[in-house]
Amino acid sequence: SQLSVHQATGGVVPEVAGKLHQEHLHRTTQLALERGGVTVEDVAAIAVTTGPGMAPCLKAGLLFAKDLARRANKPLVSVHHMEAHALTPRLQHQLQHQLPFPYLVLLVSGGHCLLAVAHGPGKFSRLGSTADDSPGEAFDKVARWLSLASHPEVGHLPGGAAIEQLAKRGDPGRFPLPDVMTKRMDCNFSFSGLKTVTRELIRKVGIETDWDGHTPLVESDNIAACF
């Protein structure tokens, strides 16, 4: 798991994530083949996601896949990153008949937020996406501003998970935050404004409580719940 590394940097840093990909791709691939009871000679082709995504990670995966395909003399198949996520549930045998096309897909990650209809492999209708920041970026930034990496109870968790844990015991009505894009007649998302308002809130709470670098724990719970 890369969790401990990303926790130390207060979230996912693309360059660090790319280096971790380089270091672990070979072993991870070997484990996948072993658990599947096959060798690379048994597979029909080598598939690799080529975008969108974090450039260092995509580059590491593409270089590894190219080298593997060349050495194994297998065709190389380029796969759209978001399409791979959207179709993954159907790879589970028990869902083949429970999840027929078309179906609605909501993809939420550190770098993306996308709402679409999956009609079939390679056939998607995009309904909406983020107009600015991704949800993961917003969670990581707020976690940094709250200094959650040094929080005594959730410091070992990544930003999003740490905020989720604190939010469970916080008061969601303590600091009213604005509703975002509720009057727009589309399916797009926006996180930049909410992130900015939350940052100003953290600064305000810090001033009012003589904050010396760490938000008081009780207010961290409440800000997490409101966010």
C-alpha angles and dihedrals in degrees: 000000000000091000098106092050095049091045090056091055094045094247140347114324108194096220092049092046090050092053091049089052090054092049097048108029095090095051093042091053091049091051092050092052093046094049090047091052093235141104128227088259089063096058122091098218145349114249123195133178110240102182171060101012144077107333098222092052094045091049092051092050095045094050091048093048093048092052092046092048091049095049093044093041091233129143116259117230121199113216128192108242096225093044089054091055092044094054098038095092090062090058088072106090095219090058099049092094097026093059109046123171130298105047137152118254127198111187114191121172145136092285107021145047115184136162116197146147115244109214095170141308107326092003116104137148113210112218099177147334140186116297093206131347128023122243091245092055091050092051093047093049094048090047090053093048089051090049089231092159086076096040109126094227108031102023091110093059130083117254100267095045092046092053090047092054094048092045091061091069099032130095110254090198097053096092115021110221124192123263110242127229093340092142097051118101098222141076099250126124134217129193104162096084094046089049092052094048090049091051091053089048091054090050091049093049089049093054094046093050100039087249110196097194103305123075112234107266096240092053091047087060092050096046090049091051093049092047 
